[in-house]
Amino acid sequence: MSTSWNIPGTPVFGGDEARKGYALNKMCFSFNDKANRDAFKADEDGYMAKYNLTDEQKAAIGSRNVLQLIAAGGNVYYLAKFAGIFGLSVQDIGAQQTGLSLDDFKAHLVTQGQ
Amino acid sequence: MSTSWNIPGTPVFGGDEARKGYALNKMCFSFNDKANRDAFKADEDGYMAKYNLTDEQKAAIGSRNVLQLIAAGGNVYYLAKFAGIFGLSVQDIGAQQTGLSLDDFKAHLVTQGQ
Amino acid sequence: MANVIGGLATSHVPSIGGAIAKGLQQDPYWKPFFDAFDSIHAFLEREKPDVAVVIYNDHGLSHFLDKMPTFAIGAAEEYKNADEGWGIPVLPAFPGHAALSWHIIESLVNDEFDITSCQEHLVDHAFSLPLKLMYPDAKWPVRTVPITINSVQHPLPSALRCWKLGQAIGRALESWPGAEKIVVLGTGGLSHQLDGTRAGFINKDFDLLCLDKIVNDPVALTKYSNKEIIELAGSQGVELMCWIAMRGALQGRVSQLHSTYHVPISNTGGAVLLLENAPRAQAMAAE
Amino acid sequence: MANVIGGLATSHVPSIGGAIAKGLQQDPYWKPFFDAFDSIHAFLEREKPDVAVVIYNDHGLSHFLDKMPTFAIGAAEEYKNADEGWGIPVLPAFPGHAALSWHIIESLVNDEFDITSCQEHLVDHAFSLPLKLMYPDAKWPVRTVPITINSVQHPLPSALRCWKLGQAIGRALESWPGAEKIVVLGTGGLSHQLDGTRAGFINKDFDLLCLDKIVNDPVALTKYSNKEIIELAGSQGVELMCWIAMRGALQGRVSQLHSTYHVPISNTGGAVLLLENAPRAQAMAAE
Ligand SMILES: [Fe+3]
Ligand SMILES: [Fe+3]
């Protein structure tokens, strides 16, 4: 049901996405721990293999592209922990997904408050 | 509420018991895994220390006495895994708790079906 | 529209697994219980269900007190059985039906049930043994959906809440667009008590009343408080909740195809009940 | 009888933690948000609550998709904050109130809420930052009860269900025999969206409507479907559920003591709301 809402530009993480993205999200959940973040940084491929990521998910992780990660089943709450590894904030990933520069994305936020 | 039911001879595992027995039940839950059962058998004190059992709980484990384990916060579903280490069935622990011999306990069960 | 063809309720005590492993099915102690499954096998051979929705209580394999759900539903493509610590054989993994699981979860949350959805879910003897009794060769011909009811940590859901849960499961199954033939299992009970100085308590009269009411007047069973059920059926007699939920999921007119009661198996009032659900019964009557 | 003295709702975005760590409270970007807490501090100094019941959504610290509860309640004597992966400081552990937690769980399950009870429960920024904003010295003078609402994995509970949850929490608190002064927090929102090409969406008009309705006509907010809330408030705007549940827990006549709305903080319509609950308000009026 929820997955068929089709709200423009708005992913909905329902059962289909939960199934598709399980391995990817489980890996990202592990990034709550610094030791795991460090292990990923030291050996990305080995770490992804440990979590049985699909090829699509591995490519999405390699791309650092949030829309691609969402398409591969990623949930933004867990993806935020992946982004954190690179010091990326929710504004950085907002800019990336909207195709705006970071400054333009921030200005867009300010404008909506006026 | 549930803990104040006072049904004769019938422990009720409610919030108070859950709090009191947490460490004990967590240790017993670990006995789902053979490696943990073996580790317990190899070093009971060390294993109990790892799970931060209280002195009352340690004494109850040492006693192998089910009523004492329940009084220390044990829940029968997890205690059954502890009993399993010694090959004790639910009939063995039933006999122990009721003070009957195993044969008398079994006879009691049969009688109730007649 | 999916077709809920019937309901099966059975005791699930771990020693059934031991008896199977030791080949004791024809031992006088066990024979009446195992013989009950002749009727079940005939039903399964005739109907060939595609899906088993299994309502049961986890005994400390998949859920622990760190995070104990009232109602949990598996949503995976496979469920593994595992060592529970007392040496009964581990059975082969069971195929899941994740799409149906999510449909049920969506429908139940929409109906104001506060489900814990489980993409990882070990299934214990209360799930695995009934399926082994149904399919002794352990080549599972059904896809499965595990649904657990907390029976470990009070407060437990009431009989009325479990009845409503079952009704909501029934509505979810009726609205599933697939054509699968579905059987709903409720496992556990009947009366037994493992802990305390009343350990070994069995209440034959109450069990026989339950076996009647669950077929003919299930709402009567929803009037009992949890305290009353424990007084009447022993502390583990609350597993009756799984039977009540199973019965709630049978939305149509229900007819009894088989009923066995045999005391004791292990410490338990052993019982097996097979119910056919109305749409199927009507179709057969019309043939 | 316990005394529910008020409700506090606030945004909880992680960057608040960063701003505190960097001492940016008087930076023009942050000042309107942090200044809102002057009123909160005055209220807390005057009322000195003993307990904070914190209704929030876990962001993938305590709960994962392996076993995702709709509603979970902590039942421990202590709750640890922990690393969430993006470098905001970990705050000191929070004292729990396990006896009150179990009372709430008992009452809610009795009211047909299917709670997951958690004797181990890490609390994330959505719990810790509001308490840090209330008590900047991080010497927590309140015991706490964490209550989480699933906002990660659809199906999410509806606004109406969360409103009913809050009402049931309010009944539970009113029936608690202790004399503690209790404040109920709802954290999250208001409008924001982190994912998709609509990321950065904020809806000031809808936020202002929510800030009015949550005080004066909360039932109006329960009419929205989850789809409508996401359309109007963004995918993470569903955190409004925590505000709705908080408001439901205020059983008496409610008066607004403070309201701030400031856009943006991080990607979010930042909002802070302080409500006094009737019994206390009446007592003061009578003074
Ligand atoms: Fe059982
Ligand atoms: Fe949030």
Coordinates of C-alpha atoms and ligand atoms in Angstrom, one line a residue, chain A residues 77, chain D residues 12-14 57 59 125-126 188-189 192 236 239, ligand 2:
Chain A
Y77 CA 18.0 6.8 8.4
Chain D
H12 CA 15.5 17.2 17.6
V13 CA 17.8 17.4 14.6
P14 CA 21.3 16.0 15.3
N57 CA 11.3 8.1 17.1
H59 CA 16.7 6.7 14.1
H125 CA 19.6 12.2 19.7
A126 CA 15.8 12.4 19.5
G188 CA 10.7 15.5 16.2
G189 CA 9.5 17.5 13.2
H192 CA 11.3 18.1 6.7
Q236 CA 10.4 12.8 7.9
E239 CA 7.7 12.7 13.4
Ligands
FE2 FE 14.4 12.9 13.5

